[in-house]
Coordinates of C-alpha atoms in Angstrom, one line a residue:
X219 CA 111.5 97.4 123.3
X220 CA 114.0 98.2 126.0
X221 CA 114.2 98.4 129.7
X222 CA 114.4 102.1 129.5
X223 CA 112.0 103.6 127.0
X224 CA 113.4 107.1 127.7
X225 CA 116.5 106.1 125.9
X226 CA 114.8 105.4 122.6
X227 CA 115.6 108.2 120.2
X228 CA 113.3 109.7 117.7
X229 CA 114.5 107.5 114.8
X230 CA 114.3 104.3 117.0
X231 CA 110.7 105.3 117.9
X232 CA 109.6 104.7 114.3
X233 CA 112.0 101.9 113.6
X234 CA 109.6 99.1 114.5
X235 CA 106.4 100.8 113.3
X236 CA 107.5 102.4 110.0
X237 CA 110.3 100.1 108.9
X238 CA 108.1 97.0 109.2
X239 CA 110.1 95.1 111.8
X240 CA 108.5 92.0 113.4
X241 CA 107.0 93.0 116.8
X242 CA 108.5 90.2 118.9
X243 CA 112.1 89.6 119.9
X244 CA 112.1 85.9 119.0
X245 CA 110.2 85.8 115.7
X246 CA 109.4 82.8 113.6
X247 CA 112.2 81.8 111.3
X248 CA 112.9 84.3 108.6
X249 CA 111.3 83.7 105.3
X250 CA 113.5 81.2 103.4
X251 CA 113.0 81.6 99.6
X252 CA 113.1 78.4 97.6
X253 CA 116.2 77.4 95.6
X254 CA 116.7 79.8 92.7
X255 CA 115.1 78.6 89.5
X256 CA 116.7 79.9 86.2
X257 CA 114.2 82.0 84.1
X258 CA 116.7 83.3 81.6
X259 CA 120.4 83.7 81.1
X260 CA 121.8 85.6 84.1
X261 CA 118.5 85.6 86.0
X262 CA 117.0 83.5 88.8
X263 CA 113.8 83.7 90.8
X264 CA 113.3 84.0 94.6
X265 CA 110.1 82.4 95.9
X266 CA 108.3 83.7 98.9
X267 CA 105.3 82.2 100.7
X268 CA 105.7 84.1 104.0
X269 CA 106.5 87.6 105.1
X270 CA 109.1 88.7 107.6
X271 CA 107.5 91.7 109.1
X272 CA 105.7 93.6 106.3
X273 CA 102.2 94.9 106.2
X274 CA 98.9 94.4 104.4
X275 CA 96.0 96.6 103.2
X276 CA 92.7 95.9 101.5
X277 CA 89.8 97.7 99.9
X278 CA 86.7 98.0 102.0
X279 CA 85.0 95.2 100.2
X280 CA 88.0 92.9 100.3
X281 CA 88.3 92.7 96.5
X282 CA 91.8 94.3 96.4
X283 CA 94.5 93.1 98.6
X284 CA 98.0 94.5 98.7
X285 CA 100.8 93.0 100.7
X286 CA 104.3 94.3 101.5
X287 CA 106.7 91.4 101.4
X288 CA 110.5 91.9 101.6
X289 CA 110.2 95.6 100.8
X290 CA 108.2 95.0 97.6
X291 CA 104.4 95.4 97.1
X292 CA 102.4 92.6 95.7
X293 CA 98.7 92.3 94.7
X294 CA 97.3 89.1 96.2
X295 CA 94.1 87.4 95.1
X296 CA 91.5 87.8 98.0
X297 CA 91.3 84.0 98.4
X298 CA 95.0 83.5 98.0
X299 CA 97.2 82.3 95.1
X300 CA 99.8 83.7 92.8
X301 CA 100.8 87.3 93.8
X302 CA 101.5 90.0 91.2
X303 CA 104.5 92.2 91.9
X304 CA 103.7 96.0 91.5
X305 CA 106.9 97.6 92.8
X306 CA 110.6 96.8 92.9
X307 CA 113.2 96.9 95.6
X308 CA 114.4 100.4 94.5
X309 CA 111.4 102.0 96.2
X310 CA 111.6 100.1 99.4
X311 CA 107.9 100.6 99.9
X312 CA 106.5 100.3 103.5
X313 CA 103.0 100.6 105.0
X314 CA 100.8 100.6 101.9
X315 CA 97.3 101.9 102.5
X316 CA 94.5 101.8 99.9
X317 CA 92.4 104.9 99.1
X318 CA 88.7 104.7 100.1
X319 CA 87.7 104.1 96.5
X320 CA 90.3 101.3 96.2
X321 CA 92.0 102.8 93.2
X322 CA 95.3 104.1 94.6
X323 CA 97.9 103.3 97.2
X324 CA 99.9 105.6 99.5
X325 CA 103.2 104.3 100.8
X326 CA 106.3 105.4 102.6
X327 CA 109.3 104.8 100.4
X328 CA 113.0 105.3 100.6
X329 CA 114.5 106.7 97.5
X330 CA 117.0 109.4 96.8
X331 CA 118.4 109.3 100.3
X332 CA 115.3 109.9 102.3
X333 CA 111.9 108.5 103.5
X334 CA 109.0 110.2 101.7
X335 CA 105.4 109.5 100.7
X336 CA 104.4 108.2 97.3
X337 CA 101.2 107.3 95.6
X338 CA 100.5 104.8 92.8
X339 CA 97.7 102.8 91.2
X340 CA 97.1 99.3 92.3
X341 CA 98.6 97.9 89.2
X342 CA 101.9 99.7 90.0
X343 CA 101.5 102.4 87.4
X344 CA 101.3 106.2 88.0
X345 CA 104.0 106.4 90.7
X346 CA 104.1 109.9 92.1
X347 CA 106.2 111.4 94.9
X348 CA 104.0 113.4 97.3
X349 CA 106.5 114.8 99.8
X350 CA 110.1 115.9 99.6
X351 CA 112.8 117.7 101.5
X352 CA 115.5 116.6 104.0
X353 CA 113.1 115.2 106.6
X354 CA 111.7 111.7 107.2
X355 CA 108.0 111.3 106.3
X356 CA 106.3 108.1 107.5
X357 CA 103.1 106.1 107.9
X358 CA 100.5 107.8 105.5
X359 CA 96.8 107.4 106.0
X360 CA 94.0 108.5 103.6
X361 CA 91.3 110.8 104.8
X362 CA 87.8 109.3 104.6
X363 CA 87.0 111.2 101.4
X364 CA 90.3 110.3 99.8
X365 CA 91.3 114.0 99.3
X366 CA 94.2 114.2 101.8
X367 CA 96.9 112.2 103.6
X368 CA 98.0 112.5 107.2
X369 CA 101.5 111.3 108.1
X370 CA 104.2 111.5 110.8
X371 CA 107.2 113.6 110.0
X372 CA 110.2 115.3 111.6
X373 CA 109.9 118.2 109.1
X374 CA 110.1 121.7 110.2
X375 CA 113.3 121.3 112.2
X376 CA 117.0 121.4 111.3
X377 CA 117.7 119.8 107.9
X378 CA 120.3 117.6 109.4
X379 CA 119.1 116.7 112.9
X380 CA 115.4 117.0 112.3
X381 CA 113.0 117.5 115.2
X382 CA 110.4 115.7 117.2
X383 CA 108.0 113.6 115.0
X384 CA 104.7 115.4 114.7
X385 CA 101.6 115.0 112.5
X386 CA 101.2 116.7 109.2
X387 CA 98.5 116.6 106.5
X388 CA 98.9 117.2 102.8
X389 CA 96.8 119.9 101.2
X390 CA 95.7 117.3 98.6
X391 CA 96.4 113.6 97.9
X392 CA 98.9 114.5 95.2
X393 CA 101.0 116.7 97.4
X394 CA 100.8 120.5 96.9
X395 CA 102.3 121.3 100.3
X396 CA 101.9 120.1 103.9
X397 CA 100.3 121.6 107.0
X398 CA 101.4 120.9 110.6
X399 CA 98.8 119.3 112.8
X400 CA 100.9 118.5 115.9
X401 CA 104.5 118.7 117.0
X402 CA 107.0 120.0 119.5
X403 CA 105.6 119.0 122.9
X404 CA 105.3 115.3 122.1
X405 CA 106.4 112.6 119.6
X406 CA 103.3 111.7 117.6
X407 CA 103.4 108.7 115.2
X408 CA 101.1 106.2 113.4
X409 CA 98.2 108.5 112.6
X410 CA 94.9 107.3 111.2
X411 CA 91.7 109.3 110.5
X412 CA 88.6 109.1 112.5
X413 CA 85.6 108.1 110.3
X414 CA 84.1 111.7 110.2
X415 CA 87.3 113.2 108.9
X416 CA 87.5 115.8 111.6
X417 CA 90.1 114.2 113.8
X418 CA 92.9 111.7 113.7
X419 CA 94.1 109.0 116.2
X420 CA 97.8 108.6 116.8
X421 CA 100.3 107.1 119.2
X422 CA 101.8 109.8 121.5
X423 CA 105.1 109.5 123.3
X424 CA 106.0 112.0 126.0
X425 CA 109.5 113.5 126.2
X426 CA 111.6 112.6 129.2
X427 CA 114.1 114.7 131.1
X428 CA 117.1 112.9 129.6
X429 CA 116.1 114.0 126.1
X430 CA 114.4 110.7 125.1
X431 CA 110.7 109.7 125.3
X432 CA 108.5 107.1 127.0
X433 CA 108.2 105.0 123.9
X434 CA 104.5 105.8 123.3
X435 CA 102.1 105.0 126.2
X436 CA 99.0 106.7 124.9
X437 CA 96.5 106.7 122.0
X438 CA 95.3 110.2 121.4
X439 CA 92.5 111.7 119.3
X440 CA 93.5 115.0 117.8
X441 CA 91.0 117.4 116.1
X442 CA 92.2 118.5 112.7
X443 CA 90.9 122.0 113.3
X444 CA 93.1 122.5 116.3
X445 CA 92.7 122.0 120.0
X446 CA 93.9 119.7 122.7
X447 CA 94.0 115.9 122.1
X448 CA 91.8 113.4 123.9
X449 CA 93.5 110.4 125.4
X450 CA 91.6 107.3 124.3
X451 CA 93.9 104.6 125.8
X452 CA 96.9 104.6 128.1
X453 CA 99.2 101.9 129.4
X454 CA 101.7 102.1 132.3
X455 CA 104.5 100.1 130.6
X456 CA 105.5 98.7 127.2
X457 CA 104.3 100.8 124.3
X458 CA 101.3 101.2 122.0
X459 CA 101.6 101.0 118.2
X460 CA 99.7 101.0 115.0
X461 CA 96.1 102.1 115.7
X462 CA 93.4 101.4 113.1
X463 CA 89.9 102.7 113.2
X464 CA 86.8 100.9 111.8
X465 CA 84.0 102.7 110.0
X466 CA 82.0 102.9 113.2
X467 CA 84.9 104.0 115.4
X468 CA 86.2 100.8 116.8
X469 CA 89.9 101.0 117.5
X470 CA 92.4 98.2 117.0
X471 CA 96.0 98.6 118.0
X472 CA 99.1 96.7 119.2
X473 CA 100.4 96.6 122.7
X474 CA 104.1 95.7 122.9
X475 CA 105.4 94.5 126.2
X476 CA 108.5 92.8 127.7
X477 CA 112.0 93.9 126.9
X478 CA 115.0 93.0 124.7
X479 CA 118.6 93.6 125.2
X480 CA 118.9 96.2 122.3
X481 CA 117.0 99.5 122.3
X482 CA 116.7 99.2 118.5
X483 CA 114.7 96.0 118.7
X484 CA 110.9 95.7 119.2
X485 CA 109.4 94.4 122.4
X486 CA 109.4 90.8 123.4
X487 CA 105.6 90.3 123.1
X488 CA 102.9 91.8 121.0
X489 CA 99.1 91.6 121.5
X490 CA 96.4 92.8 119.1
X491 CA 93.6 94.6 121.0
X492 CA 90.2 95.9 119.9
X493 CA 88.6 98.6 122.1
X494 CA 90.9 97.5 125.0
X495 CA 90.3 93.8 124.7
X496 CA 92.9 91.3 123.5
X497 CA 91.9 89.4 120.4
X498 CA 95.1 87.4 119.9
X499 CA 97.3 85.3 122.1
X500 CA 100.7 83.9 121.2
X501 CA 100.7 85.1 117.6
X502 CA 103.9 86.5 116.1
X503 CA 102.5 89.8 115.0
X504 CA 104.2 92.1 112.5
X505 CA 104.5 95.7 113.7
X506 CA 102.0 97.2 111.3
X507 CA 98.5 98.5 111.5
X508 CA 95.7 95.9 111.1
X509 CA 93.3 96.7 108.3
X510 CA 89.5 96.8 108.9
X511 CA 87.1 95.1 106.5
X512 CA 83.9 96.5 107.8
X513 CA 83.3 96.6 111.6
X514 CA 84.0 93.0 112.5
X515 CA 86.9 91.7 110.4
X516 CA 90.6 92.5 110.7
X517 CA 93.3 91.7 108.2
X518 CA 96.9 91.6 109.5
X519 CA 100.2 89.7 109.3
X520 CA 101.0 87.1 112.0
X521 CA 103.4 84.1 112.0
X522 CA 104.6 85.3 108.6
X523 CA 101.1 84.9 107.0
X524 CA 98.3 87.1 105.8
X525 CA 95.6 86.5 108.4
X526 CA 91.9 87.4 108.4
X527 CA 90.1 87.4 111.8
X528 CA 86.4 87.7 112.3
X529 CA 85.7 89.3 115.7
X530 CA 83.1 87.7 118.0
X531 CA 83.3 84.4 116.2
X532 CA 85.5 82.0 118.1
X533 CA 87.8 80.1 115.8
X534 CA 86.9 82.2 112.8
X535 CA 90.5 82.9 111.7
X536 CA 91.9 81.9 108.3
X537 CA 95.2 82.5 106.5
X538 CA 95.4 83.7 103.0
X539 CA 98.1 81.7 101.2
X540 CA 100.2 83.4 98.5
X541 CA 103.2 82.7 96.3
X542 CA 105.4 85.6 95.3
X543 CA 108.1 85.2 92.7
X544 CA 110.9 87.8 92.5
X545 CA 113.4 87.7 89.6
X546 CA 116.9 88.8 90.6
X547 CA 120.2 88.9 88.8
X548 CA 122.2 85.6 89.0
X549 CA 125.5 86.0 91.0
X550 CA 128.7 86.3 89.0
X551 CA 130.6 83.2 88.2
X552 CA 133.1 82.3 90.9
X553 CA 136.7 82.7 89.8
X554 CA 138.7 79.5 89.1
X555 CA 140.0 78.2 92.4
X556 CA 143.7 78.3 93.1
X557 CA 145.6 75.1 92.4
X558 CA 145.5 72.6 95.3
X559 CA 148.5 73.1 97.6
X560 CA 149.9 71.0 100.4
X561 CA 148.9 72.2 103.9
X562 CA 152.4 73.4 104.7
X563 CA 152.6 75.6 101.7
X564 CA 149.1 77.2 101.8
X565 CA 149.1 80.0 104.3
X566 CA 145.8 81.7 105.3
X567 CA 147.2 85.0 104.0
X568 CA 147.5 83.8 100.4
X569 CA 144.8 81.1 100.0
X570 CA 141.5 82.4 98.5
X571 CA 138.8 83.1 101.1
X572 CA 135.8 80.7 101.3
X573 CA 132.9 81.9 99.2
X574 CA 129.2 81.2 99.5
X575 CA 127.9 78.2 97.6
X576 CA 125.0 78.5 95.1
X577 CA 122.8 77.1 97.8
X578 CA 123.5 80.1 100.0
X579 CA 122.7 82.7 97.4
X580 CA 119.0 83.0 98.1
X581 CA 119.8 84.4 101.5
X582 CA 122.2 87.1 100.2
X583 CA 119.9 89.9 101.3

């Protein structure tokens, strides 16, 4: 993350976790969509088979799988195949999470100049804004009974500068107001409910004397009814990120270690751990919570692929291949080039600048 975690500001603290950045400094090559294929006049299609960063969620039985790829949500067949797009780029959806009954999604989305929470059905219909205001709201998680959401937010502070990120819960899953759970003394992010619905687990970053924070060295369990938090895991360096709790209370999370030159970039190495034991080695992990399917299977994104790992079964890891097709507008026709001039008459100030070729268009984003 950086050699000095205390210099990471409150917005940088969530940059890797909530914005879906890849968790290592030297990631696999970015997704390269195929050459555009014309689908209609003025349209072309980008083709994705990998995800740069992103996240993935699933229903408890694995029958519904939703992946975030390039800021768009896709429904992917559980065994892999052609993905169905359910949102557009204008929502910039991140961190989708399925409700316990598998019928609705909660996401963080950027629209109207701010990050807020939204819900929608798994076919993309019924989009509803849950939170509003001048503050950033990030990383929603459903309560076990599907009645509320918990999330991290800087709300409650100044409308321009915000405040320390703390935990909030909605009064119901469709909004209706928000109640503070933690805030002020710490930076709390990445909340997830404990299976009994009476507490949440989050990453806690302590403030430092220089006005920064330590990056997030502890996983803490906080009772929803009030009271002090219980430290579940602590590390001496690096940072913790993206906890996920199984139905029986097993905790999976990421440990980011190593450093990069820029404080805005994630750490150089990432490891997925379950109950304190590493279960991955050398995988290029996306900085997003893994999704439990029961108590012994984890769904996550690594090496740009949707990956399902069965714990306690050596070699029991498989990728879920997908093909996602995104129609986009075709670039405008290039203007007619200037007439060819001799070298001595063509000065750089009057010659037309070089323009990207059609082959370069898929990487315009």
